[in-house]
Every structure is written in C-alpha cells, then in structure tokens.
PDB file of N, CA and C in Angstrom:
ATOM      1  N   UNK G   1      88.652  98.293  95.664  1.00  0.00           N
ATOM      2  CA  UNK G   1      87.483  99.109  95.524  1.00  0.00           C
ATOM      3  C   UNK G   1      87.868 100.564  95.790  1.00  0.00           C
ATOM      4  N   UNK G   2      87.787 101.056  95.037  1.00  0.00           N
ATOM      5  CA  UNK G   2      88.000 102.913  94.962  1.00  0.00           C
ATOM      6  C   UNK G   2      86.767 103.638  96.010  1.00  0.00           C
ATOM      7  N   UNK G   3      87.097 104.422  96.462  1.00  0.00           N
ATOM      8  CA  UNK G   3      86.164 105.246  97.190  1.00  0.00           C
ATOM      9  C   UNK G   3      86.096 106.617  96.575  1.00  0.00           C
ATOM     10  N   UNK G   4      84.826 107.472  97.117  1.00  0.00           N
ATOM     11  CA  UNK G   4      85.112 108.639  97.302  1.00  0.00           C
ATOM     12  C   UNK G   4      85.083 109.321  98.589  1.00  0.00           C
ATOM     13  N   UNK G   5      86.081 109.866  98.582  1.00  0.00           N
ATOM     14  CA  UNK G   5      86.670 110.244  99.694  1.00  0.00           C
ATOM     15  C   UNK G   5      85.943 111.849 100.325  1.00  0.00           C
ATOM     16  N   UNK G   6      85.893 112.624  99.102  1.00  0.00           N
ATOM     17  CA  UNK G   6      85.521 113.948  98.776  1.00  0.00           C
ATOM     18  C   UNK G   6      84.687 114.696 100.479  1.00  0.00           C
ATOM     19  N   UNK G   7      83.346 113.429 100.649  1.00  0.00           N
ATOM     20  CA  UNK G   7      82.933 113.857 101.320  1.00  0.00           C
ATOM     21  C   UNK G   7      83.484 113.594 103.140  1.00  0.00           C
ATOM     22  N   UNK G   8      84.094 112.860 103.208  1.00  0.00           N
ATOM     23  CA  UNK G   8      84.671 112.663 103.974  1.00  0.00           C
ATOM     24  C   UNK G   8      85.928 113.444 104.471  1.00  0.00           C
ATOM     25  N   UNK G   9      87.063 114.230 103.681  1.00  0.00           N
ATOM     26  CA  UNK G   9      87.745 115.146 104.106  1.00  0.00           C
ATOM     27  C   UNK G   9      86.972 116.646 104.160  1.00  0.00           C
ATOM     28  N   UNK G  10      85.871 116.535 104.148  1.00  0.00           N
ATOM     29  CA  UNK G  10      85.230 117.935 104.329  1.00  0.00           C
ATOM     30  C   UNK G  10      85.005 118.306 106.424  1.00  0.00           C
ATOM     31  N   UNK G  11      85.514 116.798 106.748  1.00  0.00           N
ATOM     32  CA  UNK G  11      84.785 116.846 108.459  1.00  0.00           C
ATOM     33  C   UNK G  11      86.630 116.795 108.727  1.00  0.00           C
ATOM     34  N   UNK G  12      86.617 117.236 110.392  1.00  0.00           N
ATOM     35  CA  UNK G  12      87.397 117.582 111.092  1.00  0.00           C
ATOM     36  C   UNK G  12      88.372 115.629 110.792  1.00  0.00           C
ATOM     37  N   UNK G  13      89.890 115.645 110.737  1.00  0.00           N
ATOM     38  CA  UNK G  13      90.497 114.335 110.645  1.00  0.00           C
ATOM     39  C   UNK G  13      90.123 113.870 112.360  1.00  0.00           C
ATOM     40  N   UNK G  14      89.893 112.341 112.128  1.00  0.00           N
ATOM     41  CA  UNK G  14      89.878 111.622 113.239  1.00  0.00           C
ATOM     42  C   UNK G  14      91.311 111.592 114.066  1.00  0.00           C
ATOM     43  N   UNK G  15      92.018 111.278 113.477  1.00  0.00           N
ATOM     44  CA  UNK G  15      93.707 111.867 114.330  1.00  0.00           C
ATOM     45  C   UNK G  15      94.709 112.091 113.220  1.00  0.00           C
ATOM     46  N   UNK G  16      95.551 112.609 113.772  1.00  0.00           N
ATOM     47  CA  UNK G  16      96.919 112.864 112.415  1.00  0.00           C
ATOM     48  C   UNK G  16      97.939 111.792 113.538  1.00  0.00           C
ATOM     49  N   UNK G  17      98.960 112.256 112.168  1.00  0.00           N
ATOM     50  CA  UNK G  17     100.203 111.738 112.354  1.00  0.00           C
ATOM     51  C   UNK G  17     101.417 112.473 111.745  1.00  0.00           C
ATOM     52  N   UNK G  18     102.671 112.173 112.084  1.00  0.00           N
ATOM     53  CA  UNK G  18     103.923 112.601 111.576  1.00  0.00           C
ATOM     54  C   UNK G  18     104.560 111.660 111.578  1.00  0.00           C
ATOM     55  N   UNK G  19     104.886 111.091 110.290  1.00  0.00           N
ATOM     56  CA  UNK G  19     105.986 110.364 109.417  1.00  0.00           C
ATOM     57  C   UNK G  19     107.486 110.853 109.024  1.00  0.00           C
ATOM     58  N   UNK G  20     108.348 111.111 109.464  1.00  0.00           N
ATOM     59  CA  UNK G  20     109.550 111.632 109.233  1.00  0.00           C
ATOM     60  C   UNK G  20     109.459 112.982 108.791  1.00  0.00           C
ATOM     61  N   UNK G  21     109.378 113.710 107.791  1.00  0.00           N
ATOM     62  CA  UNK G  21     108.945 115.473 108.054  1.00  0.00           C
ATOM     63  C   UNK G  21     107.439 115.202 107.496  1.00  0.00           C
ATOM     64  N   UNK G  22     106.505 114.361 106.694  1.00  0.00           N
ATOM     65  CA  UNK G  22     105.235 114.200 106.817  1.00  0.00           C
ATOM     66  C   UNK G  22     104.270 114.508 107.531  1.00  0.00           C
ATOM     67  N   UNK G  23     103.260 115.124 107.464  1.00  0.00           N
ATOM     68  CA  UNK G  23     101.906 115.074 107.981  1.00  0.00           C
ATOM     69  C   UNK G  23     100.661 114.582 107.400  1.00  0.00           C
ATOM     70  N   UNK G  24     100.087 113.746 108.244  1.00  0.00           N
ATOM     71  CA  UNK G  24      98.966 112.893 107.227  1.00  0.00           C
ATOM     72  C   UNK G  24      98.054 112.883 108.425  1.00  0.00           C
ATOM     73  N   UNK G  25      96.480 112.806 107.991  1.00  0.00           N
ATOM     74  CA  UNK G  25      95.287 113.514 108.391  1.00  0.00           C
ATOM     75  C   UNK G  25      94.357 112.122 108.235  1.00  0.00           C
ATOM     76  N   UNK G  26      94.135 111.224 109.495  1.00  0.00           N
ATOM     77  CA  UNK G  26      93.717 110.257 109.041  1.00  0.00           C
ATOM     78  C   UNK G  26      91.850 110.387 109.563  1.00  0.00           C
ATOM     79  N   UNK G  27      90.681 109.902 108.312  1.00  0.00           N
ATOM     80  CA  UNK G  27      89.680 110.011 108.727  1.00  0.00           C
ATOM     81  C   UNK G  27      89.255 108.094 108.186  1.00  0.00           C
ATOM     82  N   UNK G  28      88.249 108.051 109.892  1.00  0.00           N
ATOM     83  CA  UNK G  28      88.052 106.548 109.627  1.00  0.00           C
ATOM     84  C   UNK G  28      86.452 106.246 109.271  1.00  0.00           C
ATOM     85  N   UNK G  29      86.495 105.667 107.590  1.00  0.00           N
ATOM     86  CA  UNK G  29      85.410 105.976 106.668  1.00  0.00           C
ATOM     87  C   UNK G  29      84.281 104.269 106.978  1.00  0.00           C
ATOM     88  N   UNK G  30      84.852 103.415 107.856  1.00  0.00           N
ATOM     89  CA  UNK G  30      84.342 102.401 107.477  1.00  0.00           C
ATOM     90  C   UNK G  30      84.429 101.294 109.074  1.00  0.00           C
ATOM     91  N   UNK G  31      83.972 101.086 109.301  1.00  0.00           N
ATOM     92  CA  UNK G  31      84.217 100.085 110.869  1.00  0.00           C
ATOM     93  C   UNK G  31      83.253  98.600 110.583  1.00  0.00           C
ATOM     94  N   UNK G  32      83.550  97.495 110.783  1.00  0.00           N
ATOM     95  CA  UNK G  32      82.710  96.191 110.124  1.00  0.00           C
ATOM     96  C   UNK G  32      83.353  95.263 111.168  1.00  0.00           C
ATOM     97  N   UNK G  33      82.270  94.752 111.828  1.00  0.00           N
ATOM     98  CA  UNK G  33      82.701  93.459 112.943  1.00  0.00           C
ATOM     99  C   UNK G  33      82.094  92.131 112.219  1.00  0.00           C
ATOM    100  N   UNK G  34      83.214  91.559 112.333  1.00  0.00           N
ATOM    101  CA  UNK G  34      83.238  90.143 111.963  1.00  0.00           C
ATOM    102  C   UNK G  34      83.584  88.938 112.810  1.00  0.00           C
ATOM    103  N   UNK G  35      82.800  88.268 113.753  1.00  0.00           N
ATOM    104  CA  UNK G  35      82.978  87.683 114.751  1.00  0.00           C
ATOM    105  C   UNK G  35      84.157  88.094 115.728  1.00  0.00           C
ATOM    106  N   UNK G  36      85.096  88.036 115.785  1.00  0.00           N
ATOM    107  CA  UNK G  36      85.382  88.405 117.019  1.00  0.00           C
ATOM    108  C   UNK G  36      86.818  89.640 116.667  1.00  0.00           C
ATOM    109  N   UNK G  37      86.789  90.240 115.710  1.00  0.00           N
ATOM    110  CA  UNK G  37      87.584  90.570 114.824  1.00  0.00           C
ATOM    111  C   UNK G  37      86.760  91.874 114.393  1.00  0.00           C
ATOM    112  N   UNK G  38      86.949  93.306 113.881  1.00  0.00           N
ATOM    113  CA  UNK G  38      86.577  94.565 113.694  1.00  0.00           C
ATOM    114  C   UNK G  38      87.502  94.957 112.591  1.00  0.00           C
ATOM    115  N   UNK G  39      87.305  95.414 111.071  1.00  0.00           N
ATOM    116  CA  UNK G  39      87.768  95.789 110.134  1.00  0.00           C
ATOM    117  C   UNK G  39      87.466  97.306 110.039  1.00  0.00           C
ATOM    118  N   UNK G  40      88.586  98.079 110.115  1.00  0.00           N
ATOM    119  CA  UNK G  40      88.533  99.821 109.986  1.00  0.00           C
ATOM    120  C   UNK G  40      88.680 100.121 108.650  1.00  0.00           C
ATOM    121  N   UNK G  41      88.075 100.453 108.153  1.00  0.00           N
ATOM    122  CA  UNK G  41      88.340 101.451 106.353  1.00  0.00           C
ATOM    123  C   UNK G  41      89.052 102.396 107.125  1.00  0.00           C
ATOM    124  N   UNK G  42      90.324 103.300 106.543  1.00  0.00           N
ATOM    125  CA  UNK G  42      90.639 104.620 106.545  1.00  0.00           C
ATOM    126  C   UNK G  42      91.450 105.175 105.553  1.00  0.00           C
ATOM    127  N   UNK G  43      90.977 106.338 105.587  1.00  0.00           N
ATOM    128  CA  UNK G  43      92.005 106.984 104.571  1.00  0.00           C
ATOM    129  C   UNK G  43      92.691 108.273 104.848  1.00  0.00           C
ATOM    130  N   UNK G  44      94.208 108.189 104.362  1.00  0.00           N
ATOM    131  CA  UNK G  44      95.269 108.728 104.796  1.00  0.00           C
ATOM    132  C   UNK G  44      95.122 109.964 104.046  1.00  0.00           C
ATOM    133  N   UNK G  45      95.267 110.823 104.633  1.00  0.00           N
ATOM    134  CA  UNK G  45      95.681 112.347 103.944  1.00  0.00           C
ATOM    135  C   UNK G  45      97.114 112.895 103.805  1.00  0.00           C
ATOM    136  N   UNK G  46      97.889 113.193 102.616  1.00  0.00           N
ATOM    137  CA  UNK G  46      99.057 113.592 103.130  1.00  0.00           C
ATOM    138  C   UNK G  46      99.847 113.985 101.828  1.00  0.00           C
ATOM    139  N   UNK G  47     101.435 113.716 101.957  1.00  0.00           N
ATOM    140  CA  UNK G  47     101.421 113.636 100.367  1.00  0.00           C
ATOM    141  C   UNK G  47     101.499 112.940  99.422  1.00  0.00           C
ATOM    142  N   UNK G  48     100.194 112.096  99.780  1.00  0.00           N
ATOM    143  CA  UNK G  48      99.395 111.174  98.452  1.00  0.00           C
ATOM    144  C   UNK G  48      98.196 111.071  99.817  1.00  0.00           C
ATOM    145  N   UNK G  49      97.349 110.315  98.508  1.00  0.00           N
ATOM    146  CA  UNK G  49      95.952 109.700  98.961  1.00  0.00           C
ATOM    147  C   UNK G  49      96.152 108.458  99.240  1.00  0.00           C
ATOM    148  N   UNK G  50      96.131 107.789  99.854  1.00  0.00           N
ATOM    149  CA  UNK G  50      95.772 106.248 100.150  1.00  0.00           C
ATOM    150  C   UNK G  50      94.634 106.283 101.164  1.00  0.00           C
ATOM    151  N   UNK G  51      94.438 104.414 101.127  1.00  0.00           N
ATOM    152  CA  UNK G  51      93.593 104.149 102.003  1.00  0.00           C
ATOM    153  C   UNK G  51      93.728 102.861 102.601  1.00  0.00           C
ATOM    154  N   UNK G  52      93.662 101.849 103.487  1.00  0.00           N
ATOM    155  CA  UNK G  52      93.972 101.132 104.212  1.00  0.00           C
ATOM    156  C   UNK G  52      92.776 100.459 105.148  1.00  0.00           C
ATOM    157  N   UNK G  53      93.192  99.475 105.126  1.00  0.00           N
ATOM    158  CA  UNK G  53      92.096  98.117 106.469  1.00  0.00           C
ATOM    159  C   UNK G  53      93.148  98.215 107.923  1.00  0.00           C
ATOM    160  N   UNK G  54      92.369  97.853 108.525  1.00  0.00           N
ATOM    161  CA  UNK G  54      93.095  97.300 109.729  1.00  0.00           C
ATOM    162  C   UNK G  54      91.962  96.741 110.540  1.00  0.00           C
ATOM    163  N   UNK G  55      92.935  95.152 110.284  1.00  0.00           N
ATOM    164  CA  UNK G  55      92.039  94.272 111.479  1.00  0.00           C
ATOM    165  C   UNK G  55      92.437  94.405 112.727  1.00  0.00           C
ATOM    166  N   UNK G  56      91.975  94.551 113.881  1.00  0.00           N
ATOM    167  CA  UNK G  56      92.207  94.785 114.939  1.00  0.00           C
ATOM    168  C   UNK G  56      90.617  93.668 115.936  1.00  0.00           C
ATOM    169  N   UNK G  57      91.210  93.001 116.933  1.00  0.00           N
ATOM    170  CA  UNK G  57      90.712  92.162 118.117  1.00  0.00           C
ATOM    171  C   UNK G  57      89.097  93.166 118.417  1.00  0.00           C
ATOM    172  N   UNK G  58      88.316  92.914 118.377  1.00  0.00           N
ATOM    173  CA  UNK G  58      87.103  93.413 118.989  1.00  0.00           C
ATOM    174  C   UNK G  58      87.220  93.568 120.497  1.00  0.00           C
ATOM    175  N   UNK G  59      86.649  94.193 121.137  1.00  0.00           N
ATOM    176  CA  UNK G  59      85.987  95.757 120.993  1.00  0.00           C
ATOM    177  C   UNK G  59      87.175  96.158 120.557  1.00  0.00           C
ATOM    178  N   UNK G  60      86.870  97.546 120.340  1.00  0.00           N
ATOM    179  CA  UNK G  60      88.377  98.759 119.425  1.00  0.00           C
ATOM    180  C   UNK G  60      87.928  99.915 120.536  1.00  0.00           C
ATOM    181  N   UNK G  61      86.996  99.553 120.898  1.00  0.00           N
ATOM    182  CA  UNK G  61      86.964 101.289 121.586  1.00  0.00           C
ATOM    183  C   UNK G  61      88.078 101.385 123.049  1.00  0.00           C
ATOM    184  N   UNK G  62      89.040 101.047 123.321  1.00  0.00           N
ATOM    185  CA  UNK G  62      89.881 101.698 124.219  1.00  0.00           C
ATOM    186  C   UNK G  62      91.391 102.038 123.994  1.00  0.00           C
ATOM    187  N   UNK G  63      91.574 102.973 124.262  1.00  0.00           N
ATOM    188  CA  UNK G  63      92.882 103.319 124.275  1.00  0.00           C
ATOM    189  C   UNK G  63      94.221 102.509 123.988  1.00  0.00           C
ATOM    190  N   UNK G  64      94.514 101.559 124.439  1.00  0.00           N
ATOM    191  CA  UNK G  64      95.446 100.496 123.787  1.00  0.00           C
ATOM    192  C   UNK G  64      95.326 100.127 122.734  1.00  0.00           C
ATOM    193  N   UNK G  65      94.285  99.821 122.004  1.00  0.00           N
ATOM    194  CA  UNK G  65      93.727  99.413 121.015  1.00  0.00           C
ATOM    195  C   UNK G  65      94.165 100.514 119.854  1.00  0.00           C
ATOM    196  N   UNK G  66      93.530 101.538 120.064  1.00  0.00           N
ATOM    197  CA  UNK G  66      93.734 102.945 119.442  1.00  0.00           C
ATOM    198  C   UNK G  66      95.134 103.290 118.968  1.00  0.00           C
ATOM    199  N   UNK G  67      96.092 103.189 120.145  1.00  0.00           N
ATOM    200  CA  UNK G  67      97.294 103.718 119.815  1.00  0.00           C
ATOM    201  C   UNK G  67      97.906 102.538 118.783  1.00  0.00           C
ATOM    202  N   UNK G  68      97.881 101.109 119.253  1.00  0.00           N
ATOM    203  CA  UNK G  68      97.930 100.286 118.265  1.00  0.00           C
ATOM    204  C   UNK G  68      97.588 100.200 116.673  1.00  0.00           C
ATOM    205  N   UNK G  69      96.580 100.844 116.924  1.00  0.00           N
ATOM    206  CA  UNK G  69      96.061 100.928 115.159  1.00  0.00           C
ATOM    207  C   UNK G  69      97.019 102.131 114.715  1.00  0.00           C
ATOM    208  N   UNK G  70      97.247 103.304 115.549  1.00  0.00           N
ATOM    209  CA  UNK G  70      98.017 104.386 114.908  1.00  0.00           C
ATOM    210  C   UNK G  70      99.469 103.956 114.677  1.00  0.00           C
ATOM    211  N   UNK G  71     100.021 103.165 115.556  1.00  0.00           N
ATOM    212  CA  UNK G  71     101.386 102.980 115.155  1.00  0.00           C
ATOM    213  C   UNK G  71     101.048 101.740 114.463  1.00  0.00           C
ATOM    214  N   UNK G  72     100.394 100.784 113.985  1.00  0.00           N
ATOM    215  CA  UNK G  72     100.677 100.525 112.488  1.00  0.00           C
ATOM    216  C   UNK G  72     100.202 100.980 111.555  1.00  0.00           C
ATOM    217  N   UNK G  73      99.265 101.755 111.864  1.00  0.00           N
ATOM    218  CA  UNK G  73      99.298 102.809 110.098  1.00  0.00           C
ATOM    219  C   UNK G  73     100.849 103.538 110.165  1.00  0.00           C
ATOM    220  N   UNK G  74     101.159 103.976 111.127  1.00  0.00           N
ATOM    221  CA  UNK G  74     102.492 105.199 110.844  1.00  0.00           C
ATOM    222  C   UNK G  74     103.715 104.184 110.092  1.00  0.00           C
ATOM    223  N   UNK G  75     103.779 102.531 110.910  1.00  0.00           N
ATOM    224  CA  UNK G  75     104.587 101.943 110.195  1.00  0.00           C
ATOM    225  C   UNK G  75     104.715 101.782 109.361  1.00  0.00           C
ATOM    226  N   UNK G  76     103.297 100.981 108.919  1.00  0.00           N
ATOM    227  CA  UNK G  76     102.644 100.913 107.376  1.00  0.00           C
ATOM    228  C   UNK G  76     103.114 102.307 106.018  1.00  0.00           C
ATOM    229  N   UNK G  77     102.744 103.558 106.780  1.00  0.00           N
ATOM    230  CA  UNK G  77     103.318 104.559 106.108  1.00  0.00           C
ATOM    231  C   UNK G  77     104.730 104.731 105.869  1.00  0.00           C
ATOM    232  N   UNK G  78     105.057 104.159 106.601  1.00  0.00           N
ATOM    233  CA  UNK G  78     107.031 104.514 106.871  1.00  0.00           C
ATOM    234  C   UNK G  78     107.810 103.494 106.044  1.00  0.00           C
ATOM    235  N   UNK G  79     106.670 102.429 105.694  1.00  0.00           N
ATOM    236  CA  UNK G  79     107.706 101.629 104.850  1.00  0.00           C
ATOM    237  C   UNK G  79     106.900 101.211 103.687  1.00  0.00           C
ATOM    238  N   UNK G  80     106.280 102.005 103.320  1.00  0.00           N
ATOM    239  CA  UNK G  80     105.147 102.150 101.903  1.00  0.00           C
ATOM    240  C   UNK G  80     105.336 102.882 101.916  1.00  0.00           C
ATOM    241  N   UNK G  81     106.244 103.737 101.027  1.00  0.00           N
ATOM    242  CA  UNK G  81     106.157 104.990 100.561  1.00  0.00           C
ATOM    243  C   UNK G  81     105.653 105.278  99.321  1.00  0.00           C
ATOM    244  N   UNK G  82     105.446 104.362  98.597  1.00  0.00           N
ATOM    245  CA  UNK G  82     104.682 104.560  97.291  1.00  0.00           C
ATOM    246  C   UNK G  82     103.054 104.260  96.515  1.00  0.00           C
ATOM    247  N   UNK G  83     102.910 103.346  98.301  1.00  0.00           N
ATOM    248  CA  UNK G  83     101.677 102.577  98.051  1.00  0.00           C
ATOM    249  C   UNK G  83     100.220 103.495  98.326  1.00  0.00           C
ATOM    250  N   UNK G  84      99.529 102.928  97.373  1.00  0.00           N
ATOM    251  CA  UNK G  84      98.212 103.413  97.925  1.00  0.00           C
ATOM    252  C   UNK G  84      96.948 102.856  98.382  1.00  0.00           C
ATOM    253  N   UNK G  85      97.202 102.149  98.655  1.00  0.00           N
ATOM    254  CA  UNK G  85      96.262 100.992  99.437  1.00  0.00           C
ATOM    255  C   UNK G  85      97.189  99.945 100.522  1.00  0.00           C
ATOM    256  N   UNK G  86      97.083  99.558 101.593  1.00  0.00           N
ATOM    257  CA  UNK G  86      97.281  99.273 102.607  1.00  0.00           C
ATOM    258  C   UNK G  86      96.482  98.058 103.332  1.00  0.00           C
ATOM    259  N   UNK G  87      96.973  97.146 104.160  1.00  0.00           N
ATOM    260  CA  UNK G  87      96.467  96.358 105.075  1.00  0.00           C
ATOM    261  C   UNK G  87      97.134  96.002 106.251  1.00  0.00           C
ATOM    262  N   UNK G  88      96.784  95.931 107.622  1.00  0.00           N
ATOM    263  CA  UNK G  88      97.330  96.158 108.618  1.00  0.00           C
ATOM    264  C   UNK G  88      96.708  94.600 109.620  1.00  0.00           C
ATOM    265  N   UNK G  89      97.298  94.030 110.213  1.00  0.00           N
ATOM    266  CA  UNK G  89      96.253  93.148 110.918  1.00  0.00           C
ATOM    267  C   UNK G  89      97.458  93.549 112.245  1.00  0.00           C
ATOM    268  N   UNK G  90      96.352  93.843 113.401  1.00  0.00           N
ATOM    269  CA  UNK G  90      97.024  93.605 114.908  1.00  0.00           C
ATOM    270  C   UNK G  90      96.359  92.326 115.259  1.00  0.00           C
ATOM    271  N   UNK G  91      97.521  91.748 116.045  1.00  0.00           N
ATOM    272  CA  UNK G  91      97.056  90.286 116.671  1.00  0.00           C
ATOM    273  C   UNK G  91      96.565  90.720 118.250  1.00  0.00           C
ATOM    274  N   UNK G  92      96.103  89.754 119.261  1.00  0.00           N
ATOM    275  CA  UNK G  92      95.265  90.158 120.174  1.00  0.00           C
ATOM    276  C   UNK G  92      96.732  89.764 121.064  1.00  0.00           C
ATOM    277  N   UNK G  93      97.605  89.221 120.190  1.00  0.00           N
ATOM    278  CA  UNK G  93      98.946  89.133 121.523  1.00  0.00           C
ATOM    279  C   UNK G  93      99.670  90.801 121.556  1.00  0.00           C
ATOM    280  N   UNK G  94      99.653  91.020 120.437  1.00  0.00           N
ATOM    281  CA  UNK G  94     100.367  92.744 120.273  1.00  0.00           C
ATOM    282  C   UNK G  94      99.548  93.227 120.892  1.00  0.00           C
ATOM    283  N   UNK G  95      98.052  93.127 121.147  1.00  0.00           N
ATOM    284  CA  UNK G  95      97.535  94.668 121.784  1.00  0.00           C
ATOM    285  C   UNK G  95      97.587  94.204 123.193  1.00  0.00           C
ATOM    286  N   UNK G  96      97.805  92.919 123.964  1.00  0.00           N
ATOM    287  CA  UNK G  96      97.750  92.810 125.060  1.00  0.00           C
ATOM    288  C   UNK G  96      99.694  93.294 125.930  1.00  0.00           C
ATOM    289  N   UNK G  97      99.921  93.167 124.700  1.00  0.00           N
ATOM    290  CA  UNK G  97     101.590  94.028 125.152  1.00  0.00           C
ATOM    291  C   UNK G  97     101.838  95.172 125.275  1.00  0.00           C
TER     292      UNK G  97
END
C-alpha cells in the first residue's frame, strides 16, 4: 500500500539516524495494537524514500523498546540498500536483553 507521505514530512522527524555516511529522518505515520503485539508504520527519509512495519511486544512506550526499534530500522537500512519497503519484527526475548 503506497502512502502519502507529503504531509507528514512537513512536521519536525520523530528521530534520525546515521547509516555509514547516510542521514535518514525517520517520522512514525501509523501505530496499531494487535493483542499483545503493536505494529509501527514509518517512513524513512534519506537517500531514497522508503517505508517500513515494525512489530514490536506491547506497550512500546519505554526506552528499551525505542532504542530497539531504532537499531533495527538502522540494520534493516544497512543491509537494504535498495529496498523500499521494509519489515522488522522484535521478539519480546530481544527487548528483554
């Protein structure tokens, strides 16, 4: 499913990142809880457009959680270099590590 993004890079990015000399501007367009499980829409700013899921363990709102989702988008980015769409799942054993 294609988005438009348009209005969404008009607001401040939710966090960036740096990918090897890269900078990408990530804003998160979409959040959906599904029993015990939370699906993030986001989309990457940088040099290309993509956009990406990430399932991640419910609740998402703390800090472990957070940095988790950023280092697998950065991975995700680091070894997709051509892709433009993305999927990420953290397990509830990775975020408890």
């Amino acid at each position: 499913m294609k988005h438009d993004l348009s209005n969404i890079v008009r607001t401040p990015a939710h966090a960036s990142l740096t990918v090897g000399d890269d900078q990408w501007k990530l804003y998160i367009y979409g959040l959906t809880r599904v029993g015990a499980d939370v699906f993030l829409q986001i989309a990457l700013i940088g040099p290309r457009v993509c956009t990406m899921t990430v399932r991640a363990p419910a609740p998402i709102g703390n800090p472990t959680t957070a940095r988790r989702v950023l280092a697998g988008v950065h991975d995700w980015l680091e070894s997709h270099e051509s892709a433009d769409q993305g999927y990420v799942e953290l397990s509830a054993t990775a975020l408890a590590s």
